[in-house]
XYZ file of C-alpha atoms in Angstrom:
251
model
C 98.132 -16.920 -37.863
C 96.418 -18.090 -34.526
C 94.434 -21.084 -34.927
C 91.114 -20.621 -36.616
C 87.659 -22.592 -35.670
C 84.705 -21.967 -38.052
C 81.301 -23.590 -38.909
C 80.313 -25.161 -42.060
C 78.860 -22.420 -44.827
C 75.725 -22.942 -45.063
C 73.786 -26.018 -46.998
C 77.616 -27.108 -47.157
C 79.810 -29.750 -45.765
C 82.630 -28.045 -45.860
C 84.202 -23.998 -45.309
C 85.890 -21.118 -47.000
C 88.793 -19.897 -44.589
C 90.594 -16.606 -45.189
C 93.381 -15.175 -43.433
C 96.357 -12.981 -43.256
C 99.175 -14.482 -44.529
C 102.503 -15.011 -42.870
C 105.613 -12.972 -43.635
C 109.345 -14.092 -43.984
C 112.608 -11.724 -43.278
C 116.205 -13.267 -43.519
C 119.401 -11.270 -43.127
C 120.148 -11.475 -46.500
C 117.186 -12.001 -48.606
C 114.058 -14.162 -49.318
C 114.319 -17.025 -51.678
C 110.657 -18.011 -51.079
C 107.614 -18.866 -48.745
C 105.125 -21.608 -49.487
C 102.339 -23.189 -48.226
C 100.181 -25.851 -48.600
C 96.932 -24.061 -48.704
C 96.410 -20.479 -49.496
C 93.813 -18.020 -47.993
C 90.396 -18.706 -49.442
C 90.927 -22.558 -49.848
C 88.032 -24.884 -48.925
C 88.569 -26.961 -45.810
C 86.558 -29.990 -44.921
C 85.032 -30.919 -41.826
C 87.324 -31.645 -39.026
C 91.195 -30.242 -38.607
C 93.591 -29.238 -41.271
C 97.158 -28.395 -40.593
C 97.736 -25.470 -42.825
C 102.038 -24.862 -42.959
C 104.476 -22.088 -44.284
C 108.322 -22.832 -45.125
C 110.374 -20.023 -45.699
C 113.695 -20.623 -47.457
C 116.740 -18.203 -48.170
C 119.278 -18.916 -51.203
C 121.432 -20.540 -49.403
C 118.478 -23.049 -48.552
C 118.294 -22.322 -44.639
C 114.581 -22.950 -43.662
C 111.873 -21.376 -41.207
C 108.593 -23.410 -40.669
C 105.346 -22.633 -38.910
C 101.797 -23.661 -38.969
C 98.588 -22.928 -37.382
C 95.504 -25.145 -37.623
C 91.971 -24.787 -39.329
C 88.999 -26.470 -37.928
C 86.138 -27.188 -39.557
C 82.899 -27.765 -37.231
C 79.481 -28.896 -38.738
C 76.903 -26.937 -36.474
C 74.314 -27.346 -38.959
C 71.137 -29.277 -38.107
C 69.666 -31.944 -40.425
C 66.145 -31.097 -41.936
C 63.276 -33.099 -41.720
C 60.154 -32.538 -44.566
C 57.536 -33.986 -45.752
C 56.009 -33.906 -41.713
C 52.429 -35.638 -42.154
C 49.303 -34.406 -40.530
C 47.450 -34.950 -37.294
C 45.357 -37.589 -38.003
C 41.728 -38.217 -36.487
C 40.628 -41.690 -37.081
C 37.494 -43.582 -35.144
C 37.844 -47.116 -33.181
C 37.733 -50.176 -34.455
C 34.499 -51.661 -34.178
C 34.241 -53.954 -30.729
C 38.039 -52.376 -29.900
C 39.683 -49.429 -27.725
C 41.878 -48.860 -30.228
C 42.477 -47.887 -33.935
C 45.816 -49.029 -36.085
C 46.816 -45.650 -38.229
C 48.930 -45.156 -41.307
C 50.611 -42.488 -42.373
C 53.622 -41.421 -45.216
C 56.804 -41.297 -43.859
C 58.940 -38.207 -43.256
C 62.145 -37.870 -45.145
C 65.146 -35.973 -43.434
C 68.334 -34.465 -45.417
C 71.750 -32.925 -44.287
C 74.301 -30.785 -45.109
C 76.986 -33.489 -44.540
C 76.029 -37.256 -43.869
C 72.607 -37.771 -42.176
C 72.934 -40.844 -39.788
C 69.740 -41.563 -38.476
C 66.109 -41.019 -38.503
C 64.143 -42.428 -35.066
C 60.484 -42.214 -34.187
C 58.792 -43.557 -31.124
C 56.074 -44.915 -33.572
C 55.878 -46.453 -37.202
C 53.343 -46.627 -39.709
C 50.979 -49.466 -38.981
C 51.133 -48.608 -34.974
C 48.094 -49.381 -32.990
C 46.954 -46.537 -31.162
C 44.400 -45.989 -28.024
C 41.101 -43.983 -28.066
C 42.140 -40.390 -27.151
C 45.665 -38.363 -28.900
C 48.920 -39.919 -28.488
C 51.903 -37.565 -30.129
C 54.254 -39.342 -32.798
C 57.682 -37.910 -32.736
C 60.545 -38.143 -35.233
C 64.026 -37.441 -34.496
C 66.965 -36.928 -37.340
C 70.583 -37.176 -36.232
C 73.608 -36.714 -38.338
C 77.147 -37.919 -37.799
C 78.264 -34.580 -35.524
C 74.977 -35.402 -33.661
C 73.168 -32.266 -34.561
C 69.329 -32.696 -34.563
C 66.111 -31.946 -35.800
C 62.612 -32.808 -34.142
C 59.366 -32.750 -36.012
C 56.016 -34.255 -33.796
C 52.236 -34.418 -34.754
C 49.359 -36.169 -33.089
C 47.095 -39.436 -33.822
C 43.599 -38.952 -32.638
C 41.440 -42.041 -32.262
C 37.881 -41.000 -31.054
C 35.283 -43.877 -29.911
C 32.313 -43.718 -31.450
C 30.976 -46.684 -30.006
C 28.028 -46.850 -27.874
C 27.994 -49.338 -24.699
C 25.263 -52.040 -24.825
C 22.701 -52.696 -22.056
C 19.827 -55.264 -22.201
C 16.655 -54.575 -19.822
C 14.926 -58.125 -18.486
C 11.939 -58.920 -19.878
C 8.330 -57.448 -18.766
C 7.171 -58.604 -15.336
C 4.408 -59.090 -13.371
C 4.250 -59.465 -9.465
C 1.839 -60.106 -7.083
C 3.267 -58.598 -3.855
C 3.906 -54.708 -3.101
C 8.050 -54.783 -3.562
C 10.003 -56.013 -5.979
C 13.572 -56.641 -6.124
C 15.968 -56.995 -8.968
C 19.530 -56.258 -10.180
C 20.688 -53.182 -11.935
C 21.656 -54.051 -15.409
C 25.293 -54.552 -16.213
C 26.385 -53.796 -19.629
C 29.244 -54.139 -21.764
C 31.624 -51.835 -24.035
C 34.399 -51.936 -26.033
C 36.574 -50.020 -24.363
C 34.814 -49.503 -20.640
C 31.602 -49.011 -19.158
C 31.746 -45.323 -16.645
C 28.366 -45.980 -15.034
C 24.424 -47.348 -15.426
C 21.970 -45.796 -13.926
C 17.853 -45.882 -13.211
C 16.470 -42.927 -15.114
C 12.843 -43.603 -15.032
C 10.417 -45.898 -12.736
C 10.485 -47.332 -8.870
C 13.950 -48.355 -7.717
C 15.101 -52.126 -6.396
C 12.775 -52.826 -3.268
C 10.395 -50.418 -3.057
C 6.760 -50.332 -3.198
C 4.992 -50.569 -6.733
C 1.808 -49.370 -7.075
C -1.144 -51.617 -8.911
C -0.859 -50.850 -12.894
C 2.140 -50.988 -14.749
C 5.378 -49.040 -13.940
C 8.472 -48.731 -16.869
C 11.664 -48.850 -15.427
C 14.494 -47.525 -17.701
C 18.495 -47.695 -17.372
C 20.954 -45.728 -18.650
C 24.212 -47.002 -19.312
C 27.070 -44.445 -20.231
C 30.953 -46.173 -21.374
C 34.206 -43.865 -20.717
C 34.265 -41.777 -23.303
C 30.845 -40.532 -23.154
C 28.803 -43.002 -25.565
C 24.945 -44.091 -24.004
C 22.906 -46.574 -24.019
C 19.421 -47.760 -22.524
C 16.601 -50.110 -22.383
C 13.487 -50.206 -20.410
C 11.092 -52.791 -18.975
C 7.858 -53.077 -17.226
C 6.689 -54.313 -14.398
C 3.019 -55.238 -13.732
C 1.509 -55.773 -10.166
C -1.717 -57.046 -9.916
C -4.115 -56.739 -6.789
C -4.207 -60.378 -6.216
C -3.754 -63.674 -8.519
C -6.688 -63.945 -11.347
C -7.474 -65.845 -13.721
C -5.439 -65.350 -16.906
C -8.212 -66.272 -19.486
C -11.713 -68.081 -19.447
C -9.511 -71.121 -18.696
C -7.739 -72.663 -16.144
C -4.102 -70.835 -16.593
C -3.576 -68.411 -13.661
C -0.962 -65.390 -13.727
C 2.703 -66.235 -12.705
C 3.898 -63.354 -9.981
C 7.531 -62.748 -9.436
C 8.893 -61.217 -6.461
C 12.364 -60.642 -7.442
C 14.682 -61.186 -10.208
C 18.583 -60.960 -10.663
C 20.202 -60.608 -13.642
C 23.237 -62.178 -14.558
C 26.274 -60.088 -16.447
């Protein structure tokens, strides 16, 4: 027989081979013809040397052979693949750490190795990051399993307004509010009142600020400023009314 090249049967490390066996003619007559293997053996992975030796009574010989190899073409199998998970941020963090149960991974033959570009116990940024696991076994077949750790930030930015103000002259000038977040602050804006250096009227105008972080989480606080026609008298006494002209705020 040629030589013969087959894949594992399946679930199995190892193959059934058939084939046609050899025959022997001698110019007298056939003592015998042996082999080490016979069609239908089992061969293991890798290459077997399967050999015939004819022999005549009077002990003259004929040998040939032909080779069998085994190839393991099967793919390892990883179960037990956990669930995209959707967890919320840590409070005052970006981030959230998430667990999960490990994956298990069998082979046919001899699984070698089981990677993953994360473990159990990772600490993951707000938005999805994919977790991947790879199983290898020794003929470096694969199989790839991947799910997805969601960490959503529920946490709203922080802004603080200055406190209530009262002015004496027609402008006043001041500095937006700042803000903080735990993972960034996108933008704060004037919603309501008279903007930074313009004209207020007499009376009281509120002045509120929005502040909005990355991931779409608001804020906002308000204040009011108080402009009086000219300086009075605060009370029946002798304490007047402080005006303030400007303020800036620090971070």
């Amino acid at each position: 027989p040629a030589d013969i090249i087959v894949s594992t049967d399946p679930t199995s490390c190892n193959a059934v081979v058939n084939w046609t066996a050899p025959t022997a003619n001698d110019n007298c007559s056939i003592d015998s013809l042996v082999s080490n293997f016979v069609s239908g053996s089992t061969f293991p992975i890798g290459v077997t040397t399967v050999s015939y030796v004819a022999y005549d009574p009077s002990l003259g010989t004929d040998t040939c052979s032909f080779t069998i190899t085994v190839n393991d073409n099967e793919a390892p199998t990883i179960t037990n693949v956990p669930a995209n998970l959707n967890i919320n941020n840590e409070a005052d963090s970006c981030s959230a750490i998430a667990n999960w149960a490990l994956p298990t991974a069998t082979d046919n033959c001899t699984l070698d190795s089981l990677v993953s570009n994360f473990t159990s116990g990772s600490r993951f940024p707000v938005g999805t990051t994919t977790v991947e696991y790879i199983a290898y076994d020794e003929a470096l077949n694969t199989d790839t399993i991947s799910f997805t750790v969601t960490v959503t930030d529920v946490e709203a930015p922080s802004i603080s307004c200055p406190a209530d103000t009262t002015i004496c002259s027609p402008t006043f000038t001041f500095n937006t509010p700042i803000g903080t977040d735990n993972c960034a602050v996108n933008s704060v804006t004037q919603i309501e009142g008279i903007a930074s250096g313009n004209t207020y009227p007499v009376g009281t105008t509120t002045n509120k600020f929005l502040i909005t972080d990355v991931n779409g989480n608001v804020d906002s606080c308000s204040c009011n400023v108080t402009r009086i026609a000219e300086p009075t008298l605060a009370n029946a006494g002798n304490d007047s009314i402080i005006c303030i002209d400007s303020i800036t705020l620090s971070a």
